[in-house]
Amino acid sequence: MALNASTQIAHRADQVIATLADRGFAEHLTSLAKGSLSSFTVDGDTAGAFTLTTVRALPTDRVPDFARKFVGASIDVTQVEQWSAPDAAGNRSATVKITVAGVPVTVSGTETLKAQGESTNFAIDAKVSSSIPFIGGKIASAAEPYLGKALNMQAAQVNEWLSK
């Protein structure tokens, strides 16, 4: 399943990237999903190219019943984002890969931050896939709307975090 979503953030791209790479923000975002932050690492200087790795334990109460029997009461979700250094205009892109421990479901694609003066367009273009025979497509299809909502929630929270 293809996942394409974009949203506006009312802050500069450099402020957005600093927020995304802030452990306190990651803990805040995870708590909104009623999960716990298991691991958070930033490899490299966020002024240039860097890799952000986040591991969250998340409840499965919103997972469709047919999928919940495969994952139990919680899942460990690992998100690895390899961000480029900003270009001359302040734009950035990242390859992103999200995996779910114990379940053959992956999300892979790109995220972009497009600087637009005092605001930023935040977009994701990714593919959700599952290799479970017969129901893998159904699981990937069920995951896709949650990921789009997660992007929009993340953007709203970046706005709120930076407006404090």
mmCIF file of C-alpha atoms in Angstrom:
data_model
loop_
_atom_site.group_PDB
_atom_site.id
_atom_site.type_symbol
_atom_site.label_atom_id
_atom_site.label_comp_id
_atom_site.label_asym_id
_atom_site.label_seq_id
_atom_site.Cartn_x
_atom_site.Cartn_y
_atom_site.Cartn_z
ATOM 1 C CA MET A 1 0.000 0.000 0.000
ATOM 2 C CA ALA A 2 1.249 3.463 -0.860
ATOM 3 C CA LEU A 3 1.348 6.130 1.805
ATOM 4 C CA ASN A 4 1.523 9.709 0.614
ATOM 5 C CA ALA A 5 0.782 12.504 3.045
ATOM 6 C CA SER A 6 1.907 16.071 3.548
ATOM 7 C CA THR A 7 1.124 18.859 5.954
ATOM 8 C CA GLN A 8 2.233 22.386 6.806
ATOM 9 C CA ILE A 9 4.156 23.263 9.946
ATOM 10 C CA ALA A 10 4.127 26.924 10.920
ATOM 11 C CA HIS A 11 7.837 27.015 11.788
ATOM 12 C CA ARG A 12 11.169 27.101 9.947
ATOM 13 C CA ALA A 13 12.698 23.828 8.721
ATOM 14 C CA ASP A 14 15.715 24.152 11.040
ATOM 15 C CA GLN A 15 13.354 24.448 14.032
ATOM 16 C CA VAL A 16 11.341 21.438 12.836
ATOM 17 C CA ILE A 17 14.428 19.235 12.471
ATOM 18 C CA ALA A 18 15.691 20.293 15.902
ATOM 19 C CA THR A 19 12.330 19.304 17.385
ATOM 20 C CA LEU A 20 12.235 15.942 15.606
ATOM 21 C CA ALA A 21 15.731 15.218 16.991
ATOM 22 C CA ASP A 22 14.781 16.202 20.572
ATOM 23 C CA ARG A 23 14.396 13.303 23.018
ATOM 24 C CA GLY A 24 11.896 15.288 25.098
ATOM 25 C CA PHE A 25 9.708 15.728 22.029
ATOM 26 C CA ALA A 26 9.963 12.008 21.190
ATOM 27 C CA GLU A 27 8.898 11.143 24.753
ATOM 28 C CA HIS A 28 5.983 13.583 24.516
ATOM 29 C CA LEU A 29 4.821 12.164 21.173
ATOM 30 C CA THR A 30 5.107 8.591 22.446
ATOM 31 C CA SER A 31 3.121 9.386 25.582
ATOM 32 C CA LEU A 32 0.280 10.758 23.428
ATOM 33 C CA ALA A 33 0.086 7.314 21.801
ATOM 34 C CA LYS A 34 0.004 5.783 25.311
ATOM 35 C CA GLY A 35 3.325 4.086 24.642
ATOM 36 C CA SER A 36 6.800 4.192 26.093
ATOM 37 C CA LEU A 37 10.048 5.311 24.520
ATOM 38 C CA SER A 38 12.438 2.359 24.642
ATOM 39 C CA SER A 39 15.370 3.950 22.817
ATOM 40 C CA PHE A 40 16.212 7.262 21.139
ATOM 41 C CA THR A 41 19.530 7.957 19.419
ATOM 42 C CA VAL A 42 20.830 10.724 17.202
ATOM 43 C CA ASP A 43 23.983 9.769 15.295
ATOM 44 C CA GLY A 44 25.713 12.829 13.869
ATOM 45 C CA ASP A 45 25.293 16.568 14.175
ATOM 46 C CA THR A 46 21.769 17.722 13.293
ATOM 47 C CA ALA A 47 23.278 20.742 11.507
ATOM 48 C CA GLY A 48 24.386 18.256 8.807
ATOM 49 C CA ALA A 49 23.494 14.709 7.824
ATOM 50 C CA PHE A 50 22.445 12.511 10.742
ATOM 51 C CA THR A 51 20.530 9.351 11.599
ATOM 52 C CA LEU A 52 17.636 9.328 14.049
ATOM 53 C CA THR A 53 16.586 5.977 15.521
ATOM 54 C CA THR A 54 13.496 5.728 17.714
ATOM 55 C CA VAL A 55 12.139 2.566 19.326
ATOM 56 C CA ARG A 56 8.696 2.739 20.915
ATOM 57 C CA ALA A 57 6.578 0.161 22.734
ATOM 58 C CA LEU A 58 3.013 0.916 21.639
ATOM 59 C CA PRO A 59 -0.316 -0.573 22.689
ATOM 60 C CA THR A 60 -2.289 -2.459 20.063
ATOM 61 C CA ASP A 61 -5.754 -1.397 21.225
ATOM 62 C CA ARG A 62 -6.364 0.397 17.894
ATOM 63 C CA VAL A 63 -5.080 -2.460 15.758
ATOM 64 C CA PRO A 64 -7.850 -4.358 13.948
ATOM 65 C CA ASP A 65 -8.872 -7.560 15.746
ATOM 66 C CA PHE A 66 -7.676 -9.861 12.958
ATOM 67 C CA ALA A 67 -4.161 -8.394 13.262
ATOM 68 C CA ARG A 68 -4.046 -8.124 17.054
ATOM 69 C CA LYS A 69 -3.896 -11.899 17.440
ATOM 70 C CA PHE A 70 -0.491 -11.789 15.706
ATOM 71 C CA VAL A 71 0.986 -9.018 17.857
ATOM 72 C CA GLY A 72 -0.496 -9.230 21.359
ATOM 73 C CA ALA A 73 -1.147 -6.293 23.694
ATOM 74 C CA SER A 74 1.837 -4.180 22.590
ATOM 75 C CA ILE A 75 4.330 -3.893 19.771
ATOM 76 C CA ASP A 76 7.849 -2.541 19.496
ATOM 77 C CA VAL A 77 8.104 -0.156 16.577
ATOM 78 C CA THR A 78 11.536 0.916 15.317
ATOM 79 C CA GLN A 79 11.834 3.982 13.101
ATOM 80 C CA VAL A 80 15.142 4.829 11.431
ATOM 81 C CA GLU A 81 15.423 8.146 9.586
ATOM 82 C CA GLN A 82 18.614 8.992 7.692
ATOM 83 C CA TRP A 83 18.415 12.760 7.224
ATOM 84 C CA SER A 84 20.433 14.639 4.634
ATOM 85 C CA ALA A 85 22.253 17.852 5.395
ATOM 86 C CA PRO A 86 20.162 20.916 4.520
ATOM 87 C CA ASP A 87 20.573 22.258 0.996
ATOM 88 C CA ALA A 88 21.140 25.967 0.297
ATOM 89 C CA ALA A 89 17.403 26.669 0.745
ATOM 90 C CA GLY A 90 17.193 24.719 4.025
ATOM 91 C CA ASN A 91 15.353 21.714 2.538
ATOM 92 C CA ARG A 92 16.062 18.235 3.848
ATOM 93 C CA SER A 93 15.120 14.692 2.971
ATOM 94 C CA ALA A 94 15.379 11.394 4.773
ATOM 95 C CA THR A 95 15.077 7.764 3.943
ATOM 96 C CA VAL A 96 12.786 6.210 6.499
ATOM 97 C CA LYS A 97 12.243 2.611 7.505
ATOM 98 C CA ILE A 98 9.766 1.484 10.130
ATOM 99 C CA THR A 99 9.687 -2.097 11.362
ATOM 100 C CA VAL A 100 7.466 -3.867 13.861
ATOM 101 C CA ALA A 101 9.228 -6.465 16.041
ATOM 102 C CA GLY A 102 7.925 -9.966 15.511
ATOM 103 C CA VAL A 103 5.661 -8.994 12.613
ATOM 104 C CA PRO A 104 6.700 -8.909 8.951
ATOM 105 C CA VAL A 105 5.317 -5.417 8.370
ATOM 106 C CA THR A 106 7.574 -2.647 7.112
ATOM 107 C CA VAL A 107 7.249 0.916 5.967
ATOM 108 C CA SER A 108 9.958 2.298 3.720
ATOM 109 C CA GLY A 109 10.190 5.519 1.813
ATOM 110 C CA THR A 110 11.199 9.145 2.101
ATOM 111 C CA GLU A 111 10.336 12.122 4.261
ATOM 112 C CA THR A 112 10.940 15.681 3.147
ATOM 113 C CA LEU A 113 11.071 19.038 4.849
ATOM 114 C CA LYS A 114 10.610 21.809 2.307
ATOM 115 C CA ALA A 115 11.530 25.213 3.689
ATOM 116 C CA GLN A 116 8.984 27.897 2.853
ATOM 117 C CA GLY A 117 10.272 30.925 4.715
ATOM 118 C CA GLU A 118 8.797 30.857 8.194
ATOM 119 C CA SER A 119 6.898 27.616 7.524
ATOM 120 C CA THR A 120 7.759 24.113 6.369
ATOM 121 C CA ASN A 121 6.006 21.507 4.258
ATOM 122 C CA PHE A 122 6.477 18.078 5.881
ATOM 123 C CA ALA A 123 5.759 15.136 3.579
ATOM 124 C CA ILE A 124 6.116 11.374 3.496
ATOM 125 C CA ASP A 125 6.056 9.113 0.463
ATOM 126 C CA ALA A 126 6.316 5.497 1.525
ATOM 127 C CA LYS A 127 5.157 1.967 0.945
ATOM 128 C CA VAL A 128 3.602 -0.229 3.620
ATOM 129 C CA SER A 129 4.194 -3.929 3.055
ATOM 130 C CA SER A 130 3.658 -7.220 4.829
ATOM 131 C CA SER A 131 4.867 -10.646 3.782
ATOM 132 C CA ILE A 132 2.293 -12.648 5.746
ATOM 133 C CA PRO A 133 0.645 -15.045 3.274
ATOM 134 C CA PHE A 134 -3.011 -14.344 2.438
ATOM 135 C CA ILE A 135 -3.556 -11.500 4.927
ATOM 136 C CA GLY A 136 -0.375 -9.446 4.471
ATOM 137 C CA GLY A 137 -2.087 -7.057 2.076
ATOM 138 C CA LYS A 138 -4.993 -6.654 4.478
ATOM 139 C CA ILE A 139 -2.606 -5.810 7.348
ATOM 140 C CA ALA A 140 -0.683 -3.312 5.203
ATOM 141 C CA SER A 141 -3.966 -1.762 4.079
ATOM 142 C CA ALA A 142 -5.145 -1.454 7.693
ATOM 143 C CA ALA A 143 -1.852 0.170 8.771
ATOM 144 C CA GLU A 144 -1.826 2.841 6.068
ATOM 145 C CA PRO A 145 -4.503 5.198 7.475
ATOM 146 C CA TYR A 146 -2.903 5.068 10.940
ATOM 147 C CA LEU A 147 0.426 6.167 9.497
ATOM 148 C CA GLY A 148 -1.162 9.129 7.690
ATOM 149 C CA LYS A 149 -2.862 10.164 10.932
ATOM 150 C CA ALA A 150 0.438 9.755 12.785
ATOM 151 C CA LEU A 151 2.170 12.165 10.384
ATOM 152 C CA ASN A 152 -0.547 14.774 10.850
ATOM 153 C CA MET A 153 -0.473 14.333 14.638
ATOM 154 C CA GLN A 154 3.319 14.628 14.631
ATOM 155 C CA ALA A 155 3.146 17.863 12.617
ATOM 156 C CA ALA A 156 0.481 19.313 14.935
ATOM 157 C CA GLN A 157 2.614 18.428 17.940
ATOM 158 C CA VAL A 158 5.724 20.010 16.376
ATOM 159 C CA ASN A 159 3.677 23.210 15.926
ATOM 160 C CA GLU A 160 2.487 23.077 19.523
ATOM 161 C CA TRP A 161 5.957 22.199 20.890
ATOM 162 C CA LEU A 162 7.590 25.120 19.053
ATOM 163 C CA SER A 163 4.831 27.552 20.018
ATOM 164 C CA LYS A 164 5.538 27.134 23.746
#
